[in-house]
Coordinates of C-alpha atoms in Angstrom, one line a residue:
M208 CA 9.3 33.2 -1.3
P209 CA 9.1 32.5 -5.0
P210 CA 5.5 31.6 -6.1
V211 CA 6.7 28.2 -7.5
F212 CA 7.2 26.7 -4.0
P213 CA 3.6 27.0 -2.8
M214 CA 2.5 25.4 -6.1
L215 CA 5.0 22.5 -5.5
T216 CA 3.5 22.0 -2.0
V217 CA 0.0 21.9 -3.4
L218 CA 1.0 19.3 -6.1
S219 CA 2.8 17.2 -3.5
M220 CA -0.3 17.2 -1.3
F221 CA -2.4 16.3 -4.3
Y222 CA -0.1 13.3 -5.1
Y223 CA -0.3 12.1 -1.5
M224 CA -4.1 12.4 -1.4
C225 CA -4.4 10.4 -4.6
L226 CA -2.4 7.6 -3.1
R227 CA -4.4 7.5 0.1
R228 CA -7.7 7.6 -1.6
R229 CA -6.7 4.8 -4.0
A230 CA -5.3 2.6 -1.3
R231 CA -8.3 2.9 1.0
T232 CA -11.2 2.7 -1.3
A233 CA -9.9 1.0 -4.4
T234 CA -12.2 2.9 -6.6
R235 CA -10.5 2.4 -9.9
G236 CA -13.0 1.2 -12.3
E237 CA -16.1 1.7 -10.1
M238 CA -17.9 3.5 -12.9
N239 CA -17.5 0.4 -15.0
S240 CA -17.8 -2.2 -12.4
R241 CA -21.4 -3.1 -13.1
R242 CA -22.0 -4.5 -16.6
A243 CA -25.2 -5.9 -18.1
I244 CA -26.1 -7.7 -21.3
E245 CA -28.4 -4.9 -22.5
S246 CA -26.6 -1.6 -23.0
N247 CA -29.5 0.7 -22.3
T248 CA -30.3 2.9 -19.3
R249 CA -33.8 1.6 -18.5
A250 CA -34.4 -0.8 -15.6
L251 CA -33.2 -4.3 -16.3
P252 CA -35.7 -7.2 -16.2
I253 CA -35.2 -9.7 -13.4
N254 CA -34.4 -12.5 -15.8
V255 CA -31.6 -10.6 -17.6
E256 CA -28.1 -11.7 -16.6
I257 CA -26.0 -9.1 -14.9
V258 CA -22.2 -9.1 -15.3
Q259 CA -20.3 -7.1 -12.8
Y260 CA -16.8 -6.6 -11.6
A261 CA -15.9 -6.4 -7.9
K262 CA -16.8 -3.0 -6.4
E263 CA -14.7 -3.2 -3.3
V264 CA -12.3 -5.4 -1.4
L265 CA -13.7 -5.9 2.1
D266 CA -11.2 -8.2 3.8
F267 CA -8.2 -10.4 3.1
S268 CA -5.6 -12.5 4.9
S269 CA -2.4 -11.0 3.5
H270 CA -0.9 -9.3 0.5
Y271 CA 2.6 -8.8 -0.8
G272 CA 2.5 -5.0 -1.1
S273 CA 2.6 -2.4 1.6
E274 CA -0.5 -0.8 3.1
N275 CA -0.1 2.6 1.6
S276 CA 0.8 1.4 -1.9
M277 CA -1.1 0.0 -4.8
S278 CA 1.7 -2.4 -5.9
Y279 CA 0.9 -6.1 -5.4
T280 CA -2.0 -5.4 -3.0
M281 CA -5.5 -6.9 -2.7
W282 CA -7.0 -3.5 -3.6
N283 CA -6.1 -4.2 -7.2
L284 CA -8.9 -6.8 -7.4
A285 CA -11.5 -4.0 -7.3
G286 CA -12.8 -2.7 -10.7
I287 CA -12.0 -3.7 -14.2
P288 CA -8.9 -5.6 -15.2
N289 CA -5.6 -3.8 -15.2
V290 CA -3.4 -6.5 -16.9
Y291 CA -5.5 -9.3 -18.4
P292 CA -5.1 -10.8 -21.0
S293 CA -1.4 -10.1 -20.7
S294 CA 0.8 -12.5 -18.8
G295 CA 3.7 -11.7 -16.5
D296 CA 4.7 -10.1 -13.2
F297 CA 2.8 -6.8 -13.0
T298 CA 2.5 -4.5 -9.9
Q299 CA -1.1 -3.8 -10.7
T300 CA -2.3 -7.2 -9.6
A301 CA -3.3 -8.8 -6.3
V302 CA -0.5 -11.0 -4.8
F303 CA -0.6 -12.9 -1.6
R304 CA 2.4 -12.9 0.7
T305 CA 3.7 -16.5 0.3
Y306 CA 4.0 -19.3 -2.1
G307 CA 5.4 -22.9 -2.1
T308 CA 6.1 -24.7 1.2
W309 CA 9.1 -22.8 2.5
W310 CA 7.2 -20.7 4.9
D311 CA 5.7 -23.9 6.5
R312 CA 9.2 -25.4 7.0
C313 CA 10.9 -22.4 8.5
P314 CA 11.4 -22.3 12.3
S315 CA 9.0 -19.4 12.8
A316 CA 6.1 -21.2 11.1
R317 CA 2.8 -21.3 13.1
L318 CA 1.4 -24.6 14.3
P319 CA -1.6 -26.0 12.5
F320 CA -5.0 -25.7 14.1
K321 CA -6.0 -29.0 15.8
R322 CA -9.7 -28.7 14.9
T323 CA -9.1 -28.0 11.2
P324 CA -10.9 -30.7 9.0
S325 CA -8.6 -32.9 7.0
T326 CA -10.2 -31.7 3.8
F327 CA -9.6 -28.0 4.5
C328 CA -6.6 -26.8 2.5
S329 CA -7.1 -23.0 2.3
Q330 CA -4.2 -20.8 3.2
D331 CA -5.3 -17.3 2.2
Y332 CA -8.5 -15.6 1.3
V333 CA -10.0 -12.4 0.0
E334 CA -13.6 -11.1 0.2
L335 CA -15.1 -9.0 -2.6
A336 CA -18.3 -7.0 -2.6
F337 CA -20.3 -6.4 -5.7
E338 CA -22.9 -3.7 -6.5
E339 CA -26.0 -5.9 -7.1
P340 CA -27.1 -9.0 -5.2
V341 CA -27.7 -11.8 -7.7
Y342 CA -28.2 -15.5 -7.9
P343 CA -24.7 -16.5 -9.3
T344 CA -24.6 -18.3 -12.6
A345 CA -20.8 -18.0 -13.1
V346 CA -17.6 -16.6 -11.5
H347 CA -14.7 -15.6 -13.7
I348 CA -11.3 -15.2 -12.0
L349 CA -8.7 -13.5 -14.2
E350 CA -5.3 -15.0 -13.3
T351 CA -2.3 -13.3 -14.9
Y352 CA 0.7 -15.1 -13.5
H353 CA 1.2 -18.7 -12.1
P354 CA -2.5 -19.7 -12.0
G355 CA -4.0 -22.6 -10.1
A356 CA -4.0 -21.4 -6.5
V357 CA -7.8 -20.9 -6.0
V358 CA -9.2 -23.8 -4.2
R359 CA -12.6 -22.5 -2.9
I360 CA -15.3 -20.0 -3.9
L361 CA -18.0 -19.1 -1.4
A362 CA -21.0 -16.8 -1.4
C363 CA -22.5 -15.0 1.6
S364 CA -26.1 -14.2 2.3
A365 CA -25.4 -10.9 4.0
N366 CA -25.4 -7.7 1.9
P367 CA -22.4 -5.6 3.0
Y368 CA -24.2 -2.4 1.7
S369 CA -27.5 -3.1 3.5
Q370 CA -28.5 -0.8 6.4
N371 CA -30.2 -3.7 8.2
P372 CA -27.9 -6.6 9.0
P373 CA -29.5 -10.0 8.8
A374 CA -30.2 -12.1 11.9
E375 CA -28.4 -15.1 10.4
V376 CA -25.4 -15.0 8.0
R377 CA -24.8 -18.0 5.8
W378 CA -21.8 -18.9 3.7
E379 CA -22.4 -21.4 0.9
V380 CA -19.6 -23.1 -1.0
L381 CA -20.1 -22.5 -4.7
W382 CA -17.0 -24.5 -5.8
S383 CA -14.2 -26.4 -4.0
E384 CA -11.3 -28.5 -5.2
A385 CA -7.8 -29.5 -4.1
P386 CA -4.9 -27.3 -5.2
T387 CA -3.5 -28.0 -8.6
K388 CA -0.3 -27.0 -10.4
V389 CA -1.0 -25.6 -13.8
N390 CA 1.6 -26.2 -16.5
G391 CA 3.1 -22.8 -17.3
P392 CA 2.7 -19.3 -15.8
Q393 CA 0.6 -17.9 -18.6
A394 CA -2.6 -15.9 -17.9
R395 CA -6.0 -17.6 -18.0
Q396 CA -9.6 -17.0 -17.2
F397 CA -10.6 -19.5 -14.6
T398 CA -14.3 -20.4 -14.7
P399 CA -15.1 -23.4 -12.5
C400 CA -18.5 -25.1 -12.5
I401 CA -20.4 -23.5 -9.6
K402 CA -23.6 -24.8 -7.9
Q403 CA -26.8 -22.9 -7.6
I404 CA -27.8 -21.4 -4.3
N405 CA -31.2 -20.4 -2.9
F406 CA -30.3 -16.8 -1.9
P407 CA -28.9 -13.8 -3.8
T408 CA -25.4 -12.6 -3.0
N409 CA -23.1 -9.7 -3.7
L410 CA -20.3 -10.9 -1.3
I411 CA -17.9 -13.5 -2.7
R412 CA -14.9 -15.1 -0.9
L413 CA -12.0 -16.6 -2.7
E414 CA -9.7 -19.0 -0.9
V415 CA -6.3 -20.0 -2.2
N416 CA -3.6 -22.5 -1.6
S417 CA -0.2 -21.7 -3.2
S418 CA 1.8 -24.6 -1.8
L419 CA 2.2 -26.2 -5.2
L420 CA 3.3 -23.1 -7.0
D421 CA 6.9 -22.2 -8.0
Y422 CA 6.2 -18.5 -7.6
Y423 CA 3.6 -16.0 -6.5
T424 CA 0.2 -16.3 -8.0
E425 CA -1.2 -13.0 -9.4
L426 CA -5.0 -12.2 -9.7
D427 CA -6.3 -9.3 -11.7
A428 CA -10.0 -9.1 -11.4
V429 CA -13.1 -11.2 -10.5
V430 CA -16.3 -11.1 -12.6
L431 CA -19.6 -12.2 -11.2
H432 CA -22.5 -13.4 -13.5
G433 CA -25.9 -13.7 -12.1
V434 CA -29.7 -13.1 -12.4
K435 CA -32.1 -11.2 -10.1
E436 CA -34.6 -14.1 -10.1
R437 CA -33.7 -17.5 -8.8
P438 CA -33.1 -19.7 -11.9
V439 CA -35.2 -22.9 -12.3
L440 CA -33.7 -26.0 -13.8
S441 CA -35.6 -27.4 -16.7
L442 CA -37.3 -30.7 -16.2
K443 CA -35.8 -31.9 -19.5
T444 CA -32.5 -32.4 -17.8
S445 CA -33.8 -35.6 -16.2
M446 CA -34.4 -37.1 -19.6
I447 CA -30.7 -37.2 -20.6
D448 CA -29.2 -40.6 -20.9
M449 CA -26.0 -40.5 -18.9
N450 CA -24.6 -43.4 -20.9
D451 CA -24.5 -41.3 -24.0
I452 CA -22.3 -38.6 -22.4
D453 CA -18.5 -38.6 -22.6
E454 CA -17.6 -36.5 -19.6
D455 CA -14.1 -35.5 -20.7
E456 CA -15.2 -34.6 -24.3
D457 CA -18.3 -32.6 -23.2
E458 CA -16.4 -30.7 -20.5
E459 CA -13.9 -29.4 -23.1
K460 CA -16.6 -28.6 -25.7
F461 CA -19.4 -27.2 -23.7
G462 CA -18.1 -26.2 -20.3
C463 CA -20.7 -26.5 -17.5
G464 CA -24.2 -25.5 -16.7
M465 CA -25.6 -22.0 -17.2
D466 CA -22.2 -20.5 -17.6
T467 CA -22.0 -22.1 -21.1
L468 CA -25.3 -20.5 -22.2
N469 CA -23.8 -17.1 -21.5
K470 CA -20.3 -17.7 -22.8
Q471 CA -20.7 -15.3 -25.6
F472 CA -21.8 -12.5 -23.3
S473 CA -18.8 -13.0 -20.9
I474 CA -16.4 -12.8 -23.8
V475 CA -17.9 -9.5 -25.1
T476 CA -18.0 -8.0 -21.6
L477 CA -14.4 -8.7 -20.7
R478 CA -13.3 -6.9 -23.8
E479 CA -15.1 -3.7 -23.0
W480 CA -12.5 -2.1 -20.7
P481 CA -10.7 0.9 -22.2
T482 CA -7.4 0.4 -23.9
N483 CA -4.8 3.1 -23.8
G484 CA -1.8 1.0 -24.8
Y485 CA 1.0 0.6 -22.4
F486 CA -0.2 3.6 -20.4
D487 CA -2.8 1.4 -18.7
K488 CA -0.1 -0.9 -17.4
L489 CA 1.6 1.9 -15.4
P490 CA 1.3 1.7 -11.6
Y491 CA -1.1 4.1 -10.1
E492 CA 1.7 5.9 -8.3
S493 CA 3.5 6.5 -11.5
V494 CA 0.4 8.0 -13.1
C495 CA 0.0 10.4 -10.1
F496 CA 3.7 11.3 -10.2
C497 CA 3.5 12.1 -13.9
V498 CA 0.4 14.3 -13.4
C499 CA 2.2 16.2 -10.6
M500 CA 5.3 16.6 -12.8
L501 CA 3.2 17.9 -15.7
G502 CA 1.6 20.4 -13.3
I503 CA 5.1 21.6 -12.2
C504 CA 6.2 22.0 -15.8
I505 CA 3.1 24.0 -16.7
V506 CA 3.6 26.3 -13.6
T507 CA 7.3 26.8 -14.4
A508 CA 6.5 27.6 -18.0
L509 CA 3.8 30.1 -17.0
L510 CA 6.2 31.8 -14.6
F511 CA 8.9 32.0 -17.2
L512 CA 6.5 33.5 -19.7
K513 CA 5.3 36.0 -17.1
N514 CA 8.9 37.1 -16.3
L515 CA 9.7 37.3 -20.0
Y516 CA 6.6 39.5 -20.6
I517 CA 7.7 41.8 -17.7
D518 CA 11.2 42.1 -19.1
I519 CA 9.8 43.0 -22.5
Q520 CA 7.6 45.6 -21.0
F521 CA 10.5 47.1 -19.0
F522 CA 12.6 47.5 -22.1

């Protein structure tokens, strides 16, 4: 058997192992998933805001892609952004299975739960684990195509990486709103005003409702801002005269709460991912395939040079 065929088998096995490892653990960007304001290696003070990307996707209701692929699957929400701030239909994003109302009107649609509250409108969800438990100050959701589907953000008191599970698990709603239809499919950074909670968390749940969308919504990454120590509101906030505040104008200019105080840090952090041009936009399967093909070309070239050297020695 020519020596090139065992090498092709090895490269094929390498390609398959890369796909399986990527699909199961979603480790792309884990080395860069935890960001902090101070770029040093010493221990961070408890009052310094920590900015971190999702480390792992723990659970989800559905996704458009297949289980053994990375195209249009929820695994793409782990790690740094793959597409943002670009807009459009990219395979490297997380896409849920349905949109609009057609799947509710079809004959095979499931019946609604009778005990569901009238205010509950979530259709799909995804749960994300982060490295460090923090008291959340902001949650940034990077939407790259047809935004507006996120309707609820929840935080869990349980640490998924803890060896000792808690006796009681609490879910606290950080933000909730009815589904909206955004004008235009362009990408955006969605940063709703979240409320403070009395426990640290590193498990965030996003719930979506795509009934008002004309096409699939695509999510690229989730960024969690938080501090180690529970923030305390200043007593000076009670001295503000509410009659002097124009809600619409202030919301556009200043945003909301503690997230505004750290706006400059979030902008800097989101621009820290590596940029390799259009190579970063390639699907993970294509990158693995290119690496395997490059290995095959190198092996073929080496065999050709070896045979050429033998022929020269013979003559």
